[in-house]
Amino acid sequence: ARQYEGPIDCLIQTWRSAGIAGLQRGLGLGVVREVFFNAVRIGLFDPILLGVHAGTNLLRSGQVEVQDGSLRASPAPSAQERTAAGLICGGLGGCVVNPVEVLKTRMQAQGGSTGYQHGYTSVSSALAELVRKEGLAGCVQGMS
C-alpha cells in the first residue's frame, strides 16, 4: 500500500505531523547549494571562456595574444566557445555543490516515515557523520 495518495496528501500529512518545519526541512541547504552553484557557474565563466578562446586560437594559429601579461580575447569568442565554457562551468558547479546536495536530500528525508533515518541534529553533524561513516566517497554520491 502507498503511504501517500499524491502530492497534496503528502503535504497534508507532513503538515499534520511536523508543521511548517517539516515542509521547509532542507530549505536552508537548498539556498546554500544555489549560492555556491551560481558563484562557481557565473564567477568562473569569464576566466574559463578566456582559456577556451585562447586554447582555440592556439590550436588554430599556433599562437596566443598576450597583452599586459594576460590573455587577450581577440576576435570575440565564438558561440561554440561560449557554449563550451558554459558546459565546463556548469559541470564544475555541479561537482562543487554535490556534497551539499547529498546532505540536503538526506535532511529533507529525515523525520519522515519512509526510508532510512539518519538522525542528524545539524548540518555540521550531518557532514561529520557522512565523512566519518562513508568517507569522501559519500560526498560524491550520485556523480557517476
PDB file of C-alpha atoms in Angstrom:
ATOM      1  CA  ALA A   1       0.000   0.000   0.000  1.00  0.00           C
ATOM      2  CA  ARG A   2       1.174   3.500  -0.825  1.00  0.00           C
ATOM      3  CA  GLN A   3       1.816   5.896   2.017  1.00  0.00           C
ATOM      4  CA  TYR A   4       0.559   8.952   0.130  1.00  0.00           C
ATOM      5  CA  GLU A   5      -2.328   9.276  -2.279  1.00  0.00           C
ATOM      6  CA  GLY A   6      -0.499  12.040  -4.144  1.00  0.00           C
ATOM      7  CA  PRO A   7       1.438  15.276  -3.645  1.00  0.00           C
ATOM      8  CA  ILE A   8      -1.402  17.110  -1.872  1.00  0.00           C
ATOM      9  CA  ASP A   9      -1.874  14.219   0.562  1.00  0.00           C
ATOM     10  CA  CYS A  10       1.888  14.239   1.201  1.00  0.00           C
ATOM     11  CA  LEU A  11       1.733  17.962   2.040  1.00  0.00           C
ATOM     12  CA  ILE A  12      -1.247  17.489   4.351  1.00  0.00           C
ATOM     13  CA  GLN A  13       0.294  14.552   6.192  1.00  0.00           C
ATOM     14  CA  THR A  14       3.631  16.356   6.546  1.00  0.00           C
ATOM     15  CA  TRP A  15       1.865  19.470   7.845  1.00  0.00           C
ATOM     16  CA  ARG A  16      -0.057  17.428  10.398  1.00  0.00           C
ATOM     17  CA  SER A  17       2.957  15.514  11.640  1.00  0.00           C
ATOM     18  CA  ALA A  18       5.717  18.161  11.531  1.00  0.00           C
ATOM     19  CA  GLY A  19       4.123  21.539  10.774  1.00  0.00           C
ATOM     20  CA  ILE A  20       5.905  24.248   8.838  1.00  0.00           C
ATOM     21  CA  ALA A  21       9.309  22.922   9.919  1.00  0.00           C
ATOM     22  CA  GLY A  22       8.549  19.637   8.179  1.00  0.00           C
ATOM     23  CA  LEU A  23       7.546  21.397   4.978  1.00  0.00           C
ATOM     24  CA  GLN A  24      10.702  23.511   4.964  1.00  0.00           C
ATOM     25  CA  ARG A  25      13.172  20.831   6.027  1.00  0.00           C
ATOM     26  CA  GLY A  26      16.293  21.137   3.878  1.00  0.00           C
ATOM     27  CA  LEU A  27      15.345  24.565   2.515  1.00  0.00           C
ATOM     28  CA  GLY A  28      18.396  26.261   4.031  1.00  0.00           C
ATOM     29  CA  LEU A  29      20.741  23.793   2.366  1.00  0.00           C
ATOM     30  CA  GLY A  30      18.863  24.288  -0.902  1.00  0.00           C
ATOM     31  CA  VAL A  31      19.613  28.004  -0.731  1.00  0.00           C
ATOM     32  CA  VAL A  32      23.273  27.346   0.157  1.00  0.00           C
ATOM     33  CA  ARG A  33      23.508  24.943  -2.778  1.00  0.00           C
ATOM     34  CA  GLU A  34      22.178  27.551  -5.211  1.00  0.00           C
ATOM     35  CA  VAL A  35      24.532  30.258  -3.895  1.00  0.00           C
ATOM     36  CA  PHE A  36      27.603  28.039  -4.318  1.00  0.00           C
ATOM     37  CA  PHE A  37      26.462  26.637  -7.657  1.00  0.00           C
ATOM     38  CA  ASN A  38      25.829  30.062  -9.160  1.00  0.00           C
ATOM     39  CA  ALA A  39      29.017  31.516  -7.660  1.00  0.00           C
ATOM     40  CA  VAL A  40      31.042  28.850  -9.454  1.00  0.00           C
ATOM     41  CA  ARG A  41      28.962  28.840 -12.624  1.00  0.00           C
ATOM     42  CA  ILE A  42      28.861  32.612 -13.078  1.00  0.00           C
ATOM     43  CA  GLY A  43      32.089  33.554 -11.302  1.00  0.00           C
ATOM     44  CA  LEU A  44      34.284  31.271 -13.382  1.00  0.00           C
ATOM     45  CA  PHE A  45      32.612  31.863 -16.734  1.00  0.00           C
ATOM     46  CA  ASP A  46      34.818  34.727 -17.933  1.00  0.00           C
ATOM     47  CA  PRO A  47      38.175  33.166 -16.949  1.00  0.00           C
ATOM     48  CA  ILE A  48      37.183  29.807 -18.416  1.00  0.00           C
ATOM     49  CA  LEU A  49      35.856  31.453 -21.578  1.00  0.00           C
ATOM     50  CA  LEU A  50      39.150  33.271 -21.957  1.00  0.00           C
ATOM     51  CA  GLY A  51      41.026  29.980 -21.527  1.00  0.00           C
ATOM     52  CA  VAL A  52      38.812  28.158 -24.031  1.00  0.00           C
ATOM     53  CA  HIS A  53      39.196  31.006 -26.510  1.00  0.00           C
ATOM     54  CA  ALA A  54      42.981  31.093 -26.060  1.00  0.00           C
ATOM     55  CA  GLY A  55      43.136  27.319 -26.484  1.00  0.00           C
ATOM     56  CA  THR A  56      41.106  27.525 -29.676  1.00  0.00           C
ATOM     57  CA  ASN A  57      43.371  30.269 -31.049  1.00  0.00           C
ATOM     58  CA  LEU A  58      46.446  28.244 -30.086  1.00  0.00           C
ATOM     59  CA  LEU A  59      45.127  25.190 -31.940  1.00  0.00           C
ATOM     60  CA  ARG A  60      44.025  27.277 -34.918  1.00  0.00           C
ATOM     61  CA  SER A  61      47.063  29.519 -35.416  1.00  0.00           C
ATOM     62  CA  GLY A  62      49.731  28.205 -33.078  1.00  0.00           C
ATOM     63  CA  GLN A  63      49.855  31.442 -31.111  1.00  0.00           C
ATOM     64  CA  VAL A  64      48.027  33.248 -28.319  1.00  0.00           C
ATOM     65  CA  GLU A  65      47.762  37.000 -27.914  1.00  0.00           C
ATOM     66  CA  VAL A  66      49.102  38.352 -24.624  1.00  0.00           C
ATOM     67  CA  GLN A  67      48.566  41.955 -23.565  1.00  0.00           C
ATOM     68  CA  ASP A  68      49.889  43.362 -20.275  1.00  0.00           C
ATOM     69  CA  GLY A  69      50.732  39.889 -19.030  1.00  0.00           C
ATOM     70  CA  SER A  70      47.274  38.405 -19.567  1.00  0.00           C
ATOM     71  CA  LEU A  71      45.480  36.617 -22.364  1.00  0.00           C
ATOM     72  CA  ARG A  72      43.610  38.759 -24.836  1.00  0.00           C
ATOM     73  CA  ALA A  73      40.322  37.623 -26.381  1.00  0.00           C
ATOM     74  CA  SER A  74      40.547  38.915 -29.910  1.00  0.00           C
ATOM     75  CA  PRO A  75      38.493  38.400 -32.001  1.00  0.00           C
ATOM     76  CA  ALA A  76      35.460  37.909 -29.777  1.00  0.00           C
ATOM     77  CA  PRO A  77      34.834  34.324 -28.585  1.00  0.00           C
ATOM     78  CA  SER A  78      32.515  32.306 -30.819  1.00  0.00           C
ATOM     79  CA  ALA A  79      29.171  30.803 -29.836  1.00  0.00           C
ATOM     80  CA  GLN A  80      30.812  27.372 -29.691  1.00  0.00           C
ATOM     81  CA  GLU A  81      33.493  28.661 -27.313  1.00  0.00           C
ATOM     82  CA  ARG A  82      30.843  30.280 -25.102  1.00  0.00           C
ATOM     83  CA  THR A  83      28.882  27.031 -25.089  1.00  0.00           C
ATOM     84  CA  ALA A  84      31.986  25.038 -24.144  1.00  0.00           C
ATOM     85  CA  ALA A  85      32.788  27.476 -21.323  1.00  0.00           C
ATOM     86  CA  GLY A  86      29.195  27.275 -20.078  1.00  0.00           C
ATOM     87  CA  LEU A  87      29.284  23.474 -20.087  1.00  0.00           C
ATOM     88  CA  ILE A  88      32.583  23.431 -18.199  1.00  0.00           C
ATOM     89  CA  CYS A  89      31.295  25.927 -15.599  1.00  0.00           C
ATOM     90  CA  GLY A  90      28.043  24.029 -15.140  1.00  0.00           C
ATOM     91  CA  GLY A  91      29.912  20.763 -14.672  1.00  0.00           C
ATOM     92  CA  LEU A  92      32.327  22.298 -12.178  1.00  0.00           C
ATOM     93  CA  GLY A  93      29.443  23.893 -10.288  1.00  0.00           C
ATOM     94  CA  GLY A  94      27.667  20.556 -10.046  1.00  0.00           C
ATOM     95  CA  CYS A  95      30.794  18.859  -8.706  1.00  0.00           C
ATOM     96  CA  VAL A  96      31.417  21.581  -6.119  1.00  0.00           C
ATOM     97  CA  VAL A  97      27.885  21.505  -4.703  1.00  0.00           C
ATOM     98  CA  ASN A  98      27.357  17.750  -4.760  1.00  0.00           C
ATOM     99  CA  PRO A  99      28.227  17.276  -1.046  1.00  0.00           C
ATOM    100  CA  VAL A 100      25.660  19.952  -0.153  1.00  0.00           C
ATOM    101  CA  GLU A 101      23.104  18.194  -2.360  1.00  0.00           C
ATOM    102  CA  VAL A 102      23.737  14.859  -0.613  1.00  0.00           C
ATOM    103  CA  LEU A 103      23.221  16.486   2.806  1.00  0.00           C
ATOM    104  CA  LYS A 104      20.137  18.402   1.619  1.00  0.00           C
ATOM    105  CA  THR A 105      18.488  15.268   0.311  1.00  0.00           C
ATOM    106  CA  ARG A 106      19.186  13.323   3.481  1.00  0.00           C
ATOM    107  CA  MET A 107      17.974  16.106   5.748  1.00  0.00           C
ATOM    108  CA  GLN A 108      14.793  16.518   3.708  1.00  0.00           C
ATOM    109  CA  ALA A 109      14.041  12.815   4.020  1.00  0.00           C
ATOM    110  CA  GLN A 110      14.816  12.769   7.739  1.00  0.00           C
ATOM    111  CA  GLY A 111      11.845  12.692  10.047  1.00  0.00           C
ATOM    112  CA  GLY A 112       9.501  11.202   7.506  1.00  0.00           C
ATOM    113  CA  SER A 113       8.127   7.733   7.848  1.00  0.00           C
ATOM    114  CA  THR A 114       9.850   6.394   4.746  1.00  0.00           C
ATOM    115  CA  GLY A 115      13.420   5.457   4.057  1.00  0.00           C
ATOM    116  CA  TYR A 116      16.470   5.236   6.282  1.00  0.00           C
ATOM    117  CA  GLN A 117      16.512   7.751   9.149  1.00  0.00           C
ATOM    118  CA  HIS A 118      19.958   9.292   9.634  1.00  0.00           C
ATOM    119  CA  GLY A 119      19.179  11.168  12.866  1.00  0.00           C
ATOM    120  CA  TYR A 120      21.183  14.300  12.059  1.00  0.00           C
ATOM    121  CA  THR A 121      20.923  17.162  14.531  1.00  0.00           C
ATOM    122  CA  SER A 122      22.566  19.871  12.406  1.00  0.00           C
ATOM    123  CA  VAL A 123      24.264  20.435   9.079  1.00  0.00           C
ATOM    124  CA  SER A 124      27.734  20.250  10.636  1.00  0.00           C
ATOM    125  CA  SER A 125      26.917  16.997  12.462  1.00  0.00           C
ATOM    126  CA  ALA A 126      25.463  15.603   9.232  1.00  0.00           C
ATOM    127  CA  LEU A 127      28.646  16.425   7.302  1.00  0.00           C
ATOM    128  CA  ALA A 128      30.868  15.000  10.054  1.00  0.00           C
ATOM    129  CA  GLU A 129      28.853  11.773  10.185  1.00  0.00           C
ATOM    130  CA  LEU A 130      28.768  11.468   6.392  1.00  0.00           C
ATOM    131  CA  VAL A 131      32.558  11.769   6.133  1.00  0.00           C
ATOM    132  CA  ARG A 132      33.163   9.539   9.179  1.00  0.00           C
ATOM    133  CA  LYS A 133      30.866   6.718   8.039  1.00  0.00           C
ATOM    134  CA  GLU A 134      31.235   6.888   4.253  1.00  0.00           C
ATOM    135  CA  GLY A 135      34.449   8.829   3.686  1.00  0.00           C
ATOM    136  CA  LEU A 136      34.858  11.341   0.910  1.00  0.00           C
ATOM    137  CA  ALA A 137      33.103   8.886  -1.416  1.00  0.00           C
ATOM    138  CA  GLY A 138      29.898   9.681   0.462  1.00  0.00           C
ATOM    139  CA  CYS A 139      30.211  13.329  -0.535  1.00  0.00           C
ATOM    140  CA  VAL A 140      30.292  12.497  -4.222  1.00  0.00           C
ATOM    141  CA  GLN A 141      27.430  10.021  -4.337  1.00  0.00           C
ATOM    142  CA  GLY A 142      25.374  10.345  -7.465  1.00  0.00           C
ATOM    143  CA  MET A 143      28.133  11.868  -9.594  1.00  0.00           C
ATOM    144  CA  SER A 144      28.882   8.687 -11.518  1.00  0.00           C
TER     145      SER A 144
END
